[in-house]
Amino acid sequence: MNTISNVSRRAFLRGVFSAGALVLGVSLAPETLLAEADNRSKGDPRGAVFQPNVFVAIEPDGTVRIVAHRSEMGTGIRTSLPLVLADELDADWDRVKIDQAIGDPRYGSQDTDGSRSIRGFFDTMRECGATARIMLLTAAARQWNVPQSECEARLHTIVHLPTGRKLGYGELATAASSLPVPPRSDLRFKPSAKWRYIGKWIPGYDLRDICEGKPVFGMDARVDGMLYASVEHPPVLGGRVKSVDDKAALSVPGVRKTVAIAPFTPPCGFQPLGGIAVVADNTWAAFQGRQKLNIEWDNGPNESYDSEKYKQELRATSRQPGKVMRSAGDVDAVFAKGGRIVEAEYYVPLLAHASMEPPVAVADFRGDRVTVWTPTQDPQAVQETIAGLMGINPENVTCHVTLLGGAFGRKSKPDYAVEAAMLSKAVGRPVKVVWSREDDIRFDYYNSVAAMYLKAALDGKGRPIAWLQRSTFPPISSLFEIDAVYGGPGHLGQGWTDIPFDIANLRVENGAARAHIRIGWLRSVANIYHAFAVQSFADELAHASGRDPLEYVLDLIGPPRIVNLEGVRYPNYGASYQQYPIDTGRLRRVLEIAAEKSGWARRKNGGGTGWGLAVHRSFVTYVATVVQVEVDDKGQIRIPRVDTAVDAGTVVDPQFVKAQFEGAAVFGTAVARTGEISVSKGAVEQANFFDYPLPRIAEAPYQTNVYIVESEAPPGGVGEPGVPPFVPALCNAVYAATGIRVRDLPLAKVNLASRKAA
Amino acid sequence: MIRLKVNGSEKAFDGDPQMPLLWYLRDELGLYGAKYGCGVGLCGACTVHIGGRATRSCITTMSAASGAEVTTIEGISQKGLHPVQKSWIRLNVPQCGYCQAGQIMQAIALLDSNRRPTDDDIDKAMAGNICRCGTYQRIRAAIKAAAEERA
Ligand code: FES
Ligand code: FES
């Protein structure tokens, strides 16, 4: 539960707003925060926080200032959350100014991941807006000495209906600032029909600036007197410097100094990797100096890690019984009877985030205080990690959040910001740490490699009577616990334990795998490999049974119902299952819409052209995707059209939502076609866009049509859910076009020129 | 001493002649519109105009830029919104925005040399500009819209 309070006086004392501004703060109670701490073994201290923090201020000049406490990485959240508040306040959007919040536990979790900002804060923003509106109404009614019921808020003014008198929000701010906050029971929300901004297209707050080249990303942060640094990290996770010769590096013009960064104490968590930093007068000199470093490494035990060997190990594990995560009926008994059994194995390699802006941070360390400017998804993690490693108080770490030049989960981990803080302390000046593209690709927190094994027993019509699925991947929790080998309920709940099919005998398992590299969250995380396996296997079974994949998948989903997950540890993305159950009716509907809009019934497969579909629920949003593909004689792929239907419940800004799903199709194309990080002797083999290629304009889907299902259901996520169904839909389309079934990603490794005649 | 013009004003530089123009613009001049994305000419985030041609500033050394007339996105914006920027705004192209200055500079150069680019022309001209957020469909539409506007 949130408590809204009037902090006008306090905020004025802090000098942030002018005297006489109406300022409302919100304190976020522990329950919500604890629910968000899933998958984190950090012993999150954010629970016990009751102090309010500012969310909205109305200045006497009429400016409405709304705080964006989530990070902007391209999803539009810095616009859409304030928009919800502005709508409820009936503020004029042109007079709204957005302030980006610094890291502060009083905002509750600011970790912008998990596609949950709208879901988590929609109600808070509305309550704040409604509270401020009522206080302005009360102030106006008092001034006119009329009953409040005769007054109405209308676009930045309060109107007295019988007389037509008006007072602007600015004129009322000071009077309102001395009023008590109305009780929650007095709040009246606008009916959705009266929404001014929600559900309409409002251009992003930063749109024009971006097009003029003006906004400040982390890469553009600058403070006076700062030096530039670039860090040579140990090539193998856990490696250390044996010896270093930095003479040549120091002779590069502009290079000032080299600084050793200590290796981390396992588990690695968010600590820097260690290594040798070159500090210089500009980025280029720092890069040059690094190339001249002569370092001998002690690579440590992870030197034996080889991704090809590891793949075979994961596969072998997936063929053996694993830990049972969900079970219904008796799978073994059905399999023992024999009959028609189908088995398949799938594999998805490590994936890198490769946001266009590599990790970067500026830090200024003075005395026992640090100020940081960085593109981070989680400013409080920056504070906590720096504080913990440098032995200072988290309150003494100020983290300014710049715009993020893409993030996709990488920038939830603050290792690079910690480097900047340590280097600033070492050289006594502000320091900007710039990761090169090569650093970004080689030293990522990769999306986990995974091997999946599936087995089904089919009845006479090809419908599964029994279904077994086993997934093996090194878990993200290995960042925090050295011995972690099993996936947590959160990641197994990403498209695995929550399989929505109507099958009487069902077992879901997880195999053990130890990590030898940093594993992290990447746009939709475990959903990527789980949806790939499940939706590919469903397509295989449809073909094996001679049935239309659309009709077959609808049959697998079964009748509209709430999937019963009793007895399954299923965190449901931190949402309550009662409020956000798995509703197969919604799942069916998105699939039917995508199929219908794409013209599925009229499709023509073969001869190098193919259509594929997939449907998946993640981040409590339902998505179905139909992909059309053309494969030429050389095996080159073109994707002329994608149709995606989305049920994300209530949608704040449909333009942002559409853009997220268009982008997800391109992101999915990257995963499916070329996404692979490989490791030899413990070191990542890729370095830049020549060996970790991303789709270019001609390789991306030519046209992605997004259909948003009108819904009054509470809002779901939109940043991530587009990726999981795209990848299997594309591979299913490739099968329809070529007869080649892709079970191991990426497609680039499969020779599609050898297609079977249609 | 290397002399060049940046957004119309004369500059002189006496540092490492091998330093790429990108870092000179950013670290020395404080012009942050051109971005670092790969440093090796593979992503287009650093695109500027030299004598009107789209050029990767990350692989253009200062000595190669000697005597050049360099225009960055800031230089384009000095004269009010360019039709390409306008159509970028109208079609809501950017997501994170990091690649967009490079995309816009590339698109302006394309339209300066080709008033009515076909899909193929667009594919070729924009092939060097990566957008990790995946805004390509809108980039294509915005280029076409800008072309129509100017026609
Ligand atoms: S930074 Fe110049 S092309 Fe990538
Ligand atoms: S808009 Fe983010 S990389 Fe292009």
CSV table of C-alpha atoms in Angstrom, one decimal, chain B residues 1-6 9-14 24 62-70:
chain,number,residue,atom,x,y,z
B,1,MET,CA,48.7,22.0,-36.6
B,2,ILE,CA,45.6,20.6,-38.3
B,3,ARG,CA,43.0,23.1,-39.4
B,4,LEU,CA,39.4,22.2,-40.1
B,5,LYS,CA,35.9,23.6,-40.1
B,6,VAL,CA,33.3,22.2,-37.7
B,9,SER,CA,33.6,27.5,-37.4
B,10,GLU,CA,37.3,27.3,-37.8
B,11,LYS,CA,39.2,24.9,-35.5
B,12,ALA,CA,42.8,24.1,-35.0
B,13,PHE,CA,44.2,20.9,-33.5
B,14,ASP,CA,47.7,20.0,-32.5
B,24,TYR,CA,38.1,15.1,-31.2
B,62,MET,CA,42.4,14.0,-37.7
B,63,SER,CA,45.1,14.1,-40.3
B,64,ALA,CA,42.5,12.8,-42.9
B,65,ALA,CA,40.1,15.5,-41.7
B,66,SER,CA,42.6,18.2,-42.2
B,67,GLY,CA,41.0,21.0,-44.2
B,68,ALA,CA,37.7,19.3,-44.1
B,69,GLU,CA,34.3,20.9,-43.6
B,70,VAL,CA,32.6,18.8,-41.0
